[in-house]
mmCIF file of C-alpha atoms in Angstrom:
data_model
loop_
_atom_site.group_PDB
_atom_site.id
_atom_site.type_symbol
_atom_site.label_atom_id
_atom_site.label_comp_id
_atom_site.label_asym_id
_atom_site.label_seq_id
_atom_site.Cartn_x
_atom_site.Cartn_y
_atom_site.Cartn_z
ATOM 1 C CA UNK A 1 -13.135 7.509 -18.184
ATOM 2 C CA UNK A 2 -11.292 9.527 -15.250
ATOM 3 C CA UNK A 3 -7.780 9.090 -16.799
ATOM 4 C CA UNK A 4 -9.263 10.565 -20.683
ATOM 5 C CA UNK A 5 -10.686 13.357 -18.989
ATOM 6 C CA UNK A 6 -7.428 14.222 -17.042
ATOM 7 C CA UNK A 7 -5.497 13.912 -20.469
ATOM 8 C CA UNK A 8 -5.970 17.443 -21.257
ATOM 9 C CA UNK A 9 -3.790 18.557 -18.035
ATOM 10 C CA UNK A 10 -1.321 16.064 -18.359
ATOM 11 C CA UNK A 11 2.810 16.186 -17.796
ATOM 12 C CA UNK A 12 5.128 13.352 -16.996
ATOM 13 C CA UNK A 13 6.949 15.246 -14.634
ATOM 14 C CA UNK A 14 4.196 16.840 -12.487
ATOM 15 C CA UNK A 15 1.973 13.662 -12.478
ATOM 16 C CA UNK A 16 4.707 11.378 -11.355
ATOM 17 C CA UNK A 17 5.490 14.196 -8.640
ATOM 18 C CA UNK A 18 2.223 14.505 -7.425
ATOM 19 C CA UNK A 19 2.284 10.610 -7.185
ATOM 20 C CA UNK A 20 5.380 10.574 -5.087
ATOM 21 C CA UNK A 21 3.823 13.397 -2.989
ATOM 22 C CA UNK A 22 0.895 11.679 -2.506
ATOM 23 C CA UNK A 23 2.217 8.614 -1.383
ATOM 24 C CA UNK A 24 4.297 10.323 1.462
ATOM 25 C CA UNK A 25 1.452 12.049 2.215
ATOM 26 C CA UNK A 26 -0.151 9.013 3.140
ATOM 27 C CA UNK A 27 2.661 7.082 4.365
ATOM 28 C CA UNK A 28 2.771 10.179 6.943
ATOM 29 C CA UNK A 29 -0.721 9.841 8.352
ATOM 30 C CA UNK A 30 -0.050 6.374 8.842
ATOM 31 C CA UNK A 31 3.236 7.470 10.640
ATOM 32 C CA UNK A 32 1.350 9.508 12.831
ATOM 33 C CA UNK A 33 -1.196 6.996 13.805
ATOM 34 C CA UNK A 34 1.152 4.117 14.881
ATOM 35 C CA UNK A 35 3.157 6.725 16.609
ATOM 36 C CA UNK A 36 0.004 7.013 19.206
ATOM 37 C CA UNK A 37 -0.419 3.443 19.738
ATOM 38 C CA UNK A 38 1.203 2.302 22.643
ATOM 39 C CA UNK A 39 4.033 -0.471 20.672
ATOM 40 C CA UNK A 40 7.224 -0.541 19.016
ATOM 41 C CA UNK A 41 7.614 -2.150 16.039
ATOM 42 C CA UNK A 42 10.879 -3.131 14.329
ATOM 43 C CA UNK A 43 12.585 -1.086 12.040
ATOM 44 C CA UNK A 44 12.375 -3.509 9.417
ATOM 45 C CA UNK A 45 8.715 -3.714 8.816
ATOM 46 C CA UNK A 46 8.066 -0.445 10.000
ATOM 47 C CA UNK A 47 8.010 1.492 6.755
ATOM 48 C CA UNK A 48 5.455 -1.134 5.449
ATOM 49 C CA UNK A 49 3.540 -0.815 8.134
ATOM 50 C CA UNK A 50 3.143 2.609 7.878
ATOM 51 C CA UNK A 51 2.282 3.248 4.624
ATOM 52 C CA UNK A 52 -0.863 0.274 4.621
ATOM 53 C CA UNK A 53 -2.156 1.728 7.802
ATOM 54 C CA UNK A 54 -2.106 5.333 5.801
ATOM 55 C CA UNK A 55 -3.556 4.241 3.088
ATOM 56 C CA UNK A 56 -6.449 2.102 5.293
ATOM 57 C CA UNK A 57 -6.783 5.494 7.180
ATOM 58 C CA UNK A 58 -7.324 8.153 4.218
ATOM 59 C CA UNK A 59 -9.492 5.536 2.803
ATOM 60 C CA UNK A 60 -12.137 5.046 5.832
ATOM 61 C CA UNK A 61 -11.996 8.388 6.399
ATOM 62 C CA UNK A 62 -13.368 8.899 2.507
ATOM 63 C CA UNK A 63 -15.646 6.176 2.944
ATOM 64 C CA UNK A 64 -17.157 7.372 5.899
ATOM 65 C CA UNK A 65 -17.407 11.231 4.327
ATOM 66 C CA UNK A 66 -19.026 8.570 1.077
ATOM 67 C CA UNK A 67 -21.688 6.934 3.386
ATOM 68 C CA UNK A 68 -23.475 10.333 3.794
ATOM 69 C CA UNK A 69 -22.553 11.481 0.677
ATOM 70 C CA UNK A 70 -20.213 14.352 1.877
ATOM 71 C CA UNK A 71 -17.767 13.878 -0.681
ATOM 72 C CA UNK A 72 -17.592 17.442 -2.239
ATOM 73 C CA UNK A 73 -14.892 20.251 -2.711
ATOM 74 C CA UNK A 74 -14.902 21.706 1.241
ATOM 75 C CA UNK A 75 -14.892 18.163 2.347
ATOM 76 C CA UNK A 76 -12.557 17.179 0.018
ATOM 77 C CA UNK A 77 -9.906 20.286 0.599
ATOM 78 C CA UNK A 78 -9.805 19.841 4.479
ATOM 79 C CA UNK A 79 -8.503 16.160 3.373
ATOM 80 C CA UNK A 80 -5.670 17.961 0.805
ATOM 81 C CA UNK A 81 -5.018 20.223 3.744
ATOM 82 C CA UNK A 82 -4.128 17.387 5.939
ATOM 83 C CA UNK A 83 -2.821 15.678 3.232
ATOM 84 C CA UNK A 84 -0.492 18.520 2.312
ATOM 85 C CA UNK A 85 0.790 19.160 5.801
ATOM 86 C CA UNK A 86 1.723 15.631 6.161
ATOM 87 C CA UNK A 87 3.813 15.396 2.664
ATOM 88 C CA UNK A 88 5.758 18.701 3.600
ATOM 89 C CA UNK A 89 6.530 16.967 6.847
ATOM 90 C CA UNK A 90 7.820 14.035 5.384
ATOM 91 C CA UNK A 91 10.129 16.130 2.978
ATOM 92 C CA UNK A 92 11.154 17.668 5.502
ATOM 93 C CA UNK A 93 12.313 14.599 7.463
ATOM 94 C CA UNK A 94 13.470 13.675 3.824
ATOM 95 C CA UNK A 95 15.385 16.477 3.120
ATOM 96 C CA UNK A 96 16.644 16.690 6.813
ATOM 97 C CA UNK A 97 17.472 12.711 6.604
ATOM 98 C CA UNK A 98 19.072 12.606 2.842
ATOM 99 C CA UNK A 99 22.394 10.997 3.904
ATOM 100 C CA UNK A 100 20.586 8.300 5.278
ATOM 101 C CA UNK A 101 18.718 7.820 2.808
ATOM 102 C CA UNK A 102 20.725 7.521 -0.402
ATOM 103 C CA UNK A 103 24.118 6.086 1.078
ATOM 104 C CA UNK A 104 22.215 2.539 1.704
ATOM 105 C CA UNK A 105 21.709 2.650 -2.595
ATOM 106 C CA UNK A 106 25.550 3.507 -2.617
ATOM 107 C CA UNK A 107 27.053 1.178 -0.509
ATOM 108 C CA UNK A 108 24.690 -1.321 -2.457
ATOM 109 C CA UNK A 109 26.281 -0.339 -5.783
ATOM 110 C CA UNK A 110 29.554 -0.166 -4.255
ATOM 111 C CA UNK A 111 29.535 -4.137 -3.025
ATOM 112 C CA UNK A 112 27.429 -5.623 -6.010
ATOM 113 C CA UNK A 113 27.759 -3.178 -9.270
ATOM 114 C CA UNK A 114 27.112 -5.541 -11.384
ATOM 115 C CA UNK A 115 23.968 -7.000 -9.926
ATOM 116 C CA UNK A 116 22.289 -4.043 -8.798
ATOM 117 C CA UNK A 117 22.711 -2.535 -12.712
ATOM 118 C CA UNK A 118 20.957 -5.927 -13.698
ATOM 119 C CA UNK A 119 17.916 -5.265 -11.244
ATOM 120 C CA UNK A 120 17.404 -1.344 -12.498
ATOM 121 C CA UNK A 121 17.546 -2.742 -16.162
ATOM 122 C CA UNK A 122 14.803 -4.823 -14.905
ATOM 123 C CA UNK A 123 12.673 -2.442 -13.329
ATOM 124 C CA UNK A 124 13.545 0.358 -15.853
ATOM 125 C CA UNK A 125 10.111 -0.703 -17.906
ATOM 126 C CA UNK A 126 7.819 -0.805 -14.660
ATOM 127 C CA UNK A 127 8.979 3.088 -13.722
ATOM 128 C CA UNK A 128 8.130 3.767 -17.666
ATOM 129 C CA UNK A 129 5.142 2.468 -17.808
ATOM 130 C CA UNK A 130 3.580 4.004 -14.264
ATOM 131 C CA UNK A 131 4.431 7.232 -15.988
ATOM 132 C CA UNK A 132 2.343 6.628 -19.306
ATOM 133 C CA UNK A 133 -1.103 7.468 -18.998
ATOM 134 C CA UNK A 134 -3.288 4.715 -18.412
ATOM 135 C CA UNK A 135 -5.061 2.674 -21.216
ATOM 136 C CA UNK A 136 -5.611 -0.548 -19.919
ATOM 137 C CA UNK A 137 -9.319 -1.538 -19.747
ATOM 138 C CA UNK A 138 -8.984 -2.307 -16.098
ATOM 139 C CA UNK A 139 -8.039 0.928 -15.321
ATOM 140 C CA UNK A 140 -10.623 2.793 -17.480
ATOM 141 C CA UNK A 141 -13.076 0.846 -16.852
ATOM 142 C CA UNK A 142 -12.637 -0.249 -13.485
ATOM 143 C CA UNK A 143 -10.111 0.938 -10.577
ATOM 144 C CA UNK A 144 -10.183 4.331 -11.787
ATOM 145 C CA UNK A 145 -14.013 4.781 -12.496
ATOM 146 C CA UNK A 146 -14.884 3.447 -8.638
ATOM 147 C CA UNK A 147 -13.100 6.721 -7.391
ATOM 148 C CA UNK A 148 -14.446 8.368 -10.167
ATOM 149 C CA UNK A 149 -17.817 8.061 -9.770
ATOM 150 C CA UNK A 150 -17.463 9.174 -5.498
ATOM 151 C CA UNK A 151 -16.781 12.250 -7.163
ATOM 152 C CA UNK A 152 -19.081 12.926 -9.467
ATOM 153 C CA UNK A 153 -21.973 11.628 -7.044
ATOM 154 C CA UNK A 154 -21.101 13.052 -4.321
ATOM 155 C CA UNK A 155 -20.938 9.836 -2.460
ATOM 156 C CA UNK A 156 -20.777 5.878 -2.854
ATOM 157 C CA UNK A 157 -23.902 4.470 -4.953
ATOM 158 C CA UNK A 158 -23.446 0.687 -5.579
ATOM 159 C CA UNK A 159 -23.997 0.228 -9.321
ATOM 160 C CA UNK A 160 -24.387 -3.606 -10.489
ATOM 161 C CA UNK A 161 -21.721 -2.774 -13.409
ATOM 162 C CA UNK A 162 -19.150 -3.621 -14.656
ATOM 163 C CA UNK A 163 -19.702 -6.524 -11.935
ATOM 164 C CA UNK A 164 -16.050 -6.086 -10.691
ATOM 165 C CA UNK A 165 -16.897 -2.730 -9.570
ATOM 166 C CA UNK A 166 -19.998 -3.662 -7.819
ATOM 167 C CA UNK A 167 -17.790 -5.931 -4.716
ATOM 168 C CA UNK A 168 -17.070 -2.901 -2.341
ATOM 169 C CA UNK A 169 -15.040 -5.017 0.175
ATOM 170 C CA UNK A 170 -12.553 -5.307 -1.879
ATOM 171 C CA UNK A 171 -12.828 -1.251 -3.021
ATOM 172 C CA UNK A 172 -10.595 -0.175 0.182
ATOM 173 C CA UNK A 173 -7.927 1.136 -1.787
ATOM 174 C CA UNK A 174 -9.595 2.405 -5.084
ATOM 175 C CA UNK A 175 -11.215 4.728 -2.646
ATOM 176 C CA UNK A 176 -7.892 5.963 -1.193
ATOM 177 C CA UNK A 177 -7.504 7.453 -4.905
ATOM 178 C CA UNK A 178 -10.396 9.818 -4.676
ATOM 179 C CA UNK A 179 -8.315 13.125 -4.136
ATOM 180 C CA UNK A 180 -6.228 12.038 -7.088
ATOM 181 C CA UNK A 181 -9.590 11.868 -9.123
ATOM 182 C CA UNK A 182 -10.684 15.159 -7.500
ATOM 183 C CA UNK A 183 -7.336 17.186 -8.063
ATOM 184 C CA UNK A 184 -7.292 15.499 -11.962
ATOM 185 C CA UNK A 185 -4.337 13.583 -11.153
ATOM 186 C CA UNK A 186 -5.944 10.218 -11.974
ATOM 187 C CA UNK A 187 -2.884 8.651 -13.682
ATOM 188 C CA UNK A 188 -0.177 9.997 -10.350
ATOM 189 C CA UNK A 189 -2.056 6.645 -9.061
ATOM 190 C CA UNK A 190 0.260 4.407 -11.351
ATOM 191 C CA UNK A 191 3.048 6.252 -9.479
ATOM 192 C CA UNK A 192 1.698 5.178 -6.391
ATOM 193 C CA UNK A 193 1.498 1.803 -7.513
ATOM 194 C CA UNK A 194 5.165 2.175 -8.527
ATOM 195 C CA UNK A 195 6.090 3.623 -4.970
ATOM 196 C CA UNK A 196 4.266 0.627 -3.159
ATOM 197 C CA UNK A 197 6.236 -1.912 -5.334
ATOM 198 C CA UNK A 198 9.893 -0.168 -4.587
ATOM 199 C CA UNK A 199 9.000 -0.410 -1.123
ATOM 200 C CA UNK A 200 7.929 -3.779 -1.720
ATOM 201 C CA UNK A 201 11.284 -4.992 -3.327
ATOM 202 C CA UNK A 202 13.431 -2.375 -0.688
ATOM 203 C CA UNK A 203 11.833 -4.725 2.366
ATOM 204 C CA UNK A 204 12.798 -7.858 0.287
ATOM 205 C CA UNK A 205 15.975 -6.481 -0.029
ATOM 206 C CA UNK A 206 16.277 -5.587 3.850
ATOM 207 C CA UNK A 207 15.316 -8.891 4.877
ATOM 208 C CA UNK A 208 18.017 -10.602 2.913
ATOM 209 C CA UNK A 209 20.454 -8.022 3.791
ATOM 210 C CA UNK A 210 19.424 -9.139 7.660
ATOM 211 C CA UNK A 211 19.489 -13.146 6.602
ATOM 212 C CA UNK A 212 23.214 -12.420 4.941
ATOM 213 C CA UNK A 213 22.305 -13.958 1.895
ATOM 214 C CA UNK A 214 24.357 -14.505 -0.987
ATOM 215 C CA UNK A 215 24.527 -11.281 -3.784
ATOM 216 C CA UNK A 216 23.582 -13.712 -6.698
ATOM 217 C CA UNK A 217 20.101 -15.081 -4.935
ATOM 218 C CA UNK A 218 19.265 -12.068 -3.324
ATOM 219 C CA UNK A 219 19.680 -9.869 -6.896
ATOM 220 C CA UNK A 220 18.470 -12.655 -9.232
ATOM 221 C CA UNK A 221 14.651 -12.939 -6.761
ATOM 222 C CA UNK A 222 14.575 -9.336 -6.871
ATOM 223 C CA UNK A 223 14.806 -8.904 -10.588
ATOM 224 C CA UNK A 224 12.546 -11.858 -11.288
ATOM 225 C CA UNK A 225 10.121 -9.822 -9.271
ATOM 226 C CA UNK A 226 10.209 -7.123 -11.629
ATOM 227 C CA UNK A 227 10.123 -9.377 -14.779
ATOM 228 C CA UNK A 228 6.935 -10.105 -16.604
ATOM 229 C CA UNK A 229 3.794 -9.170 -17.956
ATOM 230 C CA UNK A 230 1.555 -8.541 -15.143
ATOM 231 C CA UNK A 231 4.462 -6.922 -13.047
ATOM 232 C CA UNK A 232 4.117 -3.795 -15.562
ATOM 233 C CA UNK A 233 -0.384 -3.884 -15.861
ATOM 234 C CA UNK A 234 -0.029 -4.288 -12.117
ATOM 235 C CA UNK A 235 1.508 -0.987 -11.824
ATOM 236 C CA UNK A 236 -1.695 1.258 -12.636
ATOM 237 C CA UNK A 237 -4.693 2.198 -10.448
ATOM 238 C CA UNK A 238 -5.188 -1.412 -9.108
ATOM 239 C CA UNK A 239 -4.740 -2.535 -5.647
ATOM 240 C CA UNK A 240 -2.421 -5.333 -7.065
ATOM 241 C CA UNK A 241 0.731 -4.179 -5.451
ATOM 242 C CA UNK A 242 -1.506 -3.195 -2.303
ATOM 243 C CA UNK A 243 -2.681 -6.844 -2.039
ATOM 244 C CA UNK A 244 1.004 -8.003 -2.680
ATOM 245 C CA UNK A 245 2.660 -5.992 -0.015
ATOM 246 C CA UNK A 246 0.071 -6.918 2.852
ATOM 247 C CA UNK A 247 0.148 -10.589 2.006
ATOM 248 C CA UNK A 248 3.826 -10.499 1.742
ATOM 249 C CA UNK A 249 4.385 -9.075 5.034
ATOM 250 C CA UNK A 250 1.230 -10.801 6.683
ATOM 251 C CA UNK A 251 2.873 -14.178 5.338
ATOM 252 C CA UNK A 252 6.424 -13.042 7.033
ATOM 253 C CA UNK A 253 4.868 -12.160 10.169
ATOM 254 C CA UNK A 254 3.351 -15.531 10.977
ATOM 255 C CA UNK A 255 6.253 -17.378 9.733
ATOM 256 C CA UNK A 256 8.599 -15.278 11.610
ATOM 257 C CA UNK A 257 6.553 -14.733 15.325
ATOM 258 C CA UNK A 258 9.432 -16.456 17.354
ATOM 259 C CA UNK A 259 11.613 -14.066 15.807
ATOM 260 C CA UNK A 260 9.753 -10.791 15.963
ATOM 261 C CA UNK A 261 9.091 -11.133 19.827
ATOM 262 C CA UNK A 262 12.301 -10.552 20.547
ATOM 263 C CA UNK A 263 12.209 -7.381 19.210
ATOM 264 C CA UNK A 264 8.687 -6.188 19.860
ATOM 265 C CA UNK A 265 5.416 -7.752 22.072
ATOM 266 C CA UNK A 266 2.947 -10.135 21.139
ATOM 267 C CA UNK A 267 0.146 -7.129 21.459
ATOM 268 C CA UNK A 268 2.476 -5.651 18.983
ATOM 269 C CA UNK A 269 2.639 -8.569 16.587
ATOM 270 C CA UNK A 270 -0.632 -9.549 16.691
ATOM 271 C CA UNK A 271 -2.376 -5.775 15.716
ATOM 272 C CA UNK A 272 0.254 -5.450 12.936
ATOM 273 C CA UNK A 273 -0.799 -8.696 11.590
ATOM 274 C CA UNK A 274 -4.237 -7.693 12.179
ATOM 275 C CA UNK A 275 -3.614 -4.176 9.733
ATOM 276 C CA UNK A 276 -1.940 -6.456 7.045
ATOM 277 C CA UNK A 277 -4.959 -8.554 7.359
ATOM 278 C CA UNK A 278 -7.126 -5.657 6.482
ATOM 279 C CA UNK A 279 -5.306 -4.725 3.951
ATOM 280 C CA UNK A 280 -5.248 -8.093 2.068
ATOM 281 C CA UNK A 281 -9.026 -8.718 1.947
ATOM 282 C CA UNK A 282 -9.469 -5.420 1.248
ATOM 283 C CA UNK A 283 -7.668 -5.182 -1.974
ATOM 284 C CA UNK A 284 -9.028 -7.951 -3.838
ATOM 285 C CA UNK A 285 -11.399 -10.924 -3.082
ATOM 286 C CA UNK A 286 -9.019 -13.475 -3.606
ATOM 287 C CA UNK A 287 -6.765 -12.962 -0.897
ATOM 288 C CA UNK A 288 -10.297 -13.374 1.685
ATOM 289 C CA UNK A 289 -9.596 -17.164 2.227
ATOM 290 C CA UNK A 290 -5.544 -16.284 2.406
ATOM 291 C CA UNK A 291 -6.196 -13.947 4.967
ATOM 292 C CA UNK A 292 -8.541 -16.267 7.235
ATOM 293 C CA UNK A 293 -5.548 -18.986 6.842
ATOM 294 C CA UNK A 294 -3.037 -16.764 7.612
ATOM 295 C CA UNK A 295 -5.270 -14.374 10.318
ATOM 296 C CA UNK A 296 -5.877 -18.286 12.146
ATOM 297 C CA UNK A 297 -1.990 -19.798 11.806
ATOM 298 C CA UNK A 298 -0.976 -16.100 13.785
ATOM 299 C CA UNK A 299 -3.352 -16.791 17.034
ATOM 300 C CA UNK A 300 -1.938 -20.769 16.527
ATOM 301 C CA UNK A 301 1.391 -19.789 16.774
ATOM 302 C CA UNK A 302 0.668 -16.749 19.108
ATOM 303 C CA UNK A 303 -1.510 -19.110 21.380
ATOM 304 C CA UNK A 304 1.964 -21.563 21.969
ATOM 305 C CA UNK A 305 3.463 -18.475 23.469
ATOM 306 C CA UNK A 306 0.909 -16.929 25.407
ATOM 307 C CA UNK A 307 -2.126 -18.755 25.663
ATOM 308 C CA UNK A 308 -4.330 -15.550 26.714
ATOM 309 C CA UNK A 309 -6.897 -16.875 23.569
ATOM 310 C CA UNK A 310 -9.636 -14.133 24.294
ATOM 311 C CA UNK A 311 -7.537 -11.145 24.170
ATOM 312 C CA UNK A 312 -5.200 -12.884 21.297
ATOM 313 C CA UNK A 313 -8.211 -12.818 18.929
ATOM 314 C CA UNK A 314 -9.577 -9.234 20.257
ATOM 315 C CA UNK A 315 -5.869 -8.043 19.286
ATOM 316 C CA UNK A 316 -5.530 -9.000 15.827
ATOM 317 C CA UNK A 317 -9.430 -8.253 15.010
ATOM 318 C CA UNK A 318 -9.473 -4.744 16.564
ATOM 319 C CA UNK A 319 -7.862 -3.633 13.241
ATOM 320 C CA UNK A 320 -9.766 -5.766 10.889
ATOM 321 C CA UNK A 321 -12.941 -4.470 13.046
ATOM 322 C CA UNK A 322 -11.996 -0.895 12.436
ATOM 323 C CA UNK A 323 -10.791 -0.685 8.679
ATOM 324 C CA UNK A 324 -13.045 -3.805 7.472
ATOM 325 C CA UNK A 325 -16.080 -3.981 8.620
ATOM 326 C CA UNK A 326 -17.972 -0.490 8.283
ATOM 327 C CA UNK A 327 -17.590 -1.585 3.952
ATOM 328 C CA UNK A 328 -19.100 -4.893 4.956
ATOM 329 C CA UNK A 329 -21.867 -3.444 6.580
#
């Protein structure tokens, strides 16, 4: 039990700091890597894009160091190096940036006070709970011991329990949490989960804010989101917000193709959708047959505006190719 062991070390401040760290960490290598593809893509899904395409990096890069079982600490601190230099970067940009960053939340409490104080009442208990250390069963017994047990052997070794645990293809984000396990940070993953959901609900927010809707629907959806159950066990080591935000945005893609290619190319559209494709049947099971539906309506819908089928399909599977497969095989 990864999260027991790290209980000993433990601080509410420095974990959820390390989480928030971590997470821009990431969100910087994936920066870095759609900055070298030749595309532009919009500002609006941008920041989403970037941070599933970091985390789909840092994780093939540990499965591949897993596969022959080179998992160990020299391995392990090149990746915090990198990891390290990419965070300070993106404080830096942060720090550079910080007008632009908080006056959006001012202007939004400036036009809707009374809304926006309903929605952080809301998601008040989600930011709690990612900084409790985990108990759930899940988490313990589950999310957190896959990452756990790259660690301690070195490498990945499919064990047949518990049977969860024993599907790798839908693993590619517990393994993104192996430095967290390594650096006994195990529970700064709940804060990740927490960052992926606020950047979940800020890209709802920006895409009603672009639509002009109404303050009332567009506050009331986003508190709903936060409200329930499974919105606060979904905030732990689990890929649930992972799976959430990729088939969110791979569902807004497809439905939104005639829009987007007025702002970017088809290329563009069709190798983001392929990333968000990735990501979806890579974080749980479930969202396999969601992700054929979806991965098929894009090259429908892509194939009435260019009909160039061949290179259509090679587009949006290049990413699935790269960040999918070598766990299937």
């Amino acid at each position: 039990m990864a999260s027991y062991y790290a209980l000993e070390t433990y601080h509410f401040f420095l974990n959820f700091l390390v989480g928030c760290c971590y997470f821009m960490a990431v969100y910087g290598v994936g920066s870095i890597l759609l900055m070298r593809l030749p595309y532009s893509f919009p500002s609006l899904l941008s920041p989403v894009l970037k941070t599933v395409t970091g985390f789909l990096t840092v994780s093939l890069v540990i499965q591949f160091l897993a596969f022959f079982f080179w998992i160990n600490k020299y391995s392990l601190g090149i990746l915090t190096l990198v990891l390290t230099i990419s965070a300070i970067g993106q404080l830096y940009k942060l720090l550079r940036n910080s007008s632009l960053l908080f006056n959006p939340f001012l202007k939004i409490f400036k036009q809707a006070p009374l809304w926006a104080s309903f929605f952080l009442l809301c998601f008040l208990p989600i930011v709690v709970y990612a900084l409790l250390p985990s108990a759930k069963i899940d988490e313990l017994f589950y999310h957190q011991l896959v990452a756990q047990r790259i660690v301690v052997d070195g490498g990945i070794i499919f064990y047949r329990q518990p049977w969860e645990a024993a599907i790798p293809a839908h693993l590619i984000y517990n393994y993104s949490q192996v430095p967290l396990v390594y650096w006994q940070f195990t529970d700064a993953a709940n804060v990740v989960s927490l960052c992926l959901f606020s950047l979940f609900l800020w890209t709802i927010h920006s895409i009603f804010s672009q639509a002009k809707v109404a303050a009332f629907p567009k506050w009331a959806t986003l508190s709903i989101l936060c409200l329930g159950m499974y919105r606060l066990t979904f905030t732990t080591a689990g890929s649930h917000h992972f799976g959430d935000i990729a088939a969110f945005m791979g569902l807004y893609v497809v439905v939104s193709i005639s829009n987007l290619k007025q702002h970017t190319s088809i290329p563009a559209v069709l190798t983001m959708q392929g990333i968000f494709l990735a990501a979806m049947a890579g974080s749980k099971i479930s969202l396999l047959p969601f992700a054929l539906l979806i991965g098929l309506y894009t090259l429908y819908e892509v194939w009435k505006i260019n009909p160039e089928i061949i290179k259509n399909i090679a587009l949006i599977l290049f990413p699935v190719i790269i960040f999918y497969i070598p766990i299937i095989a």
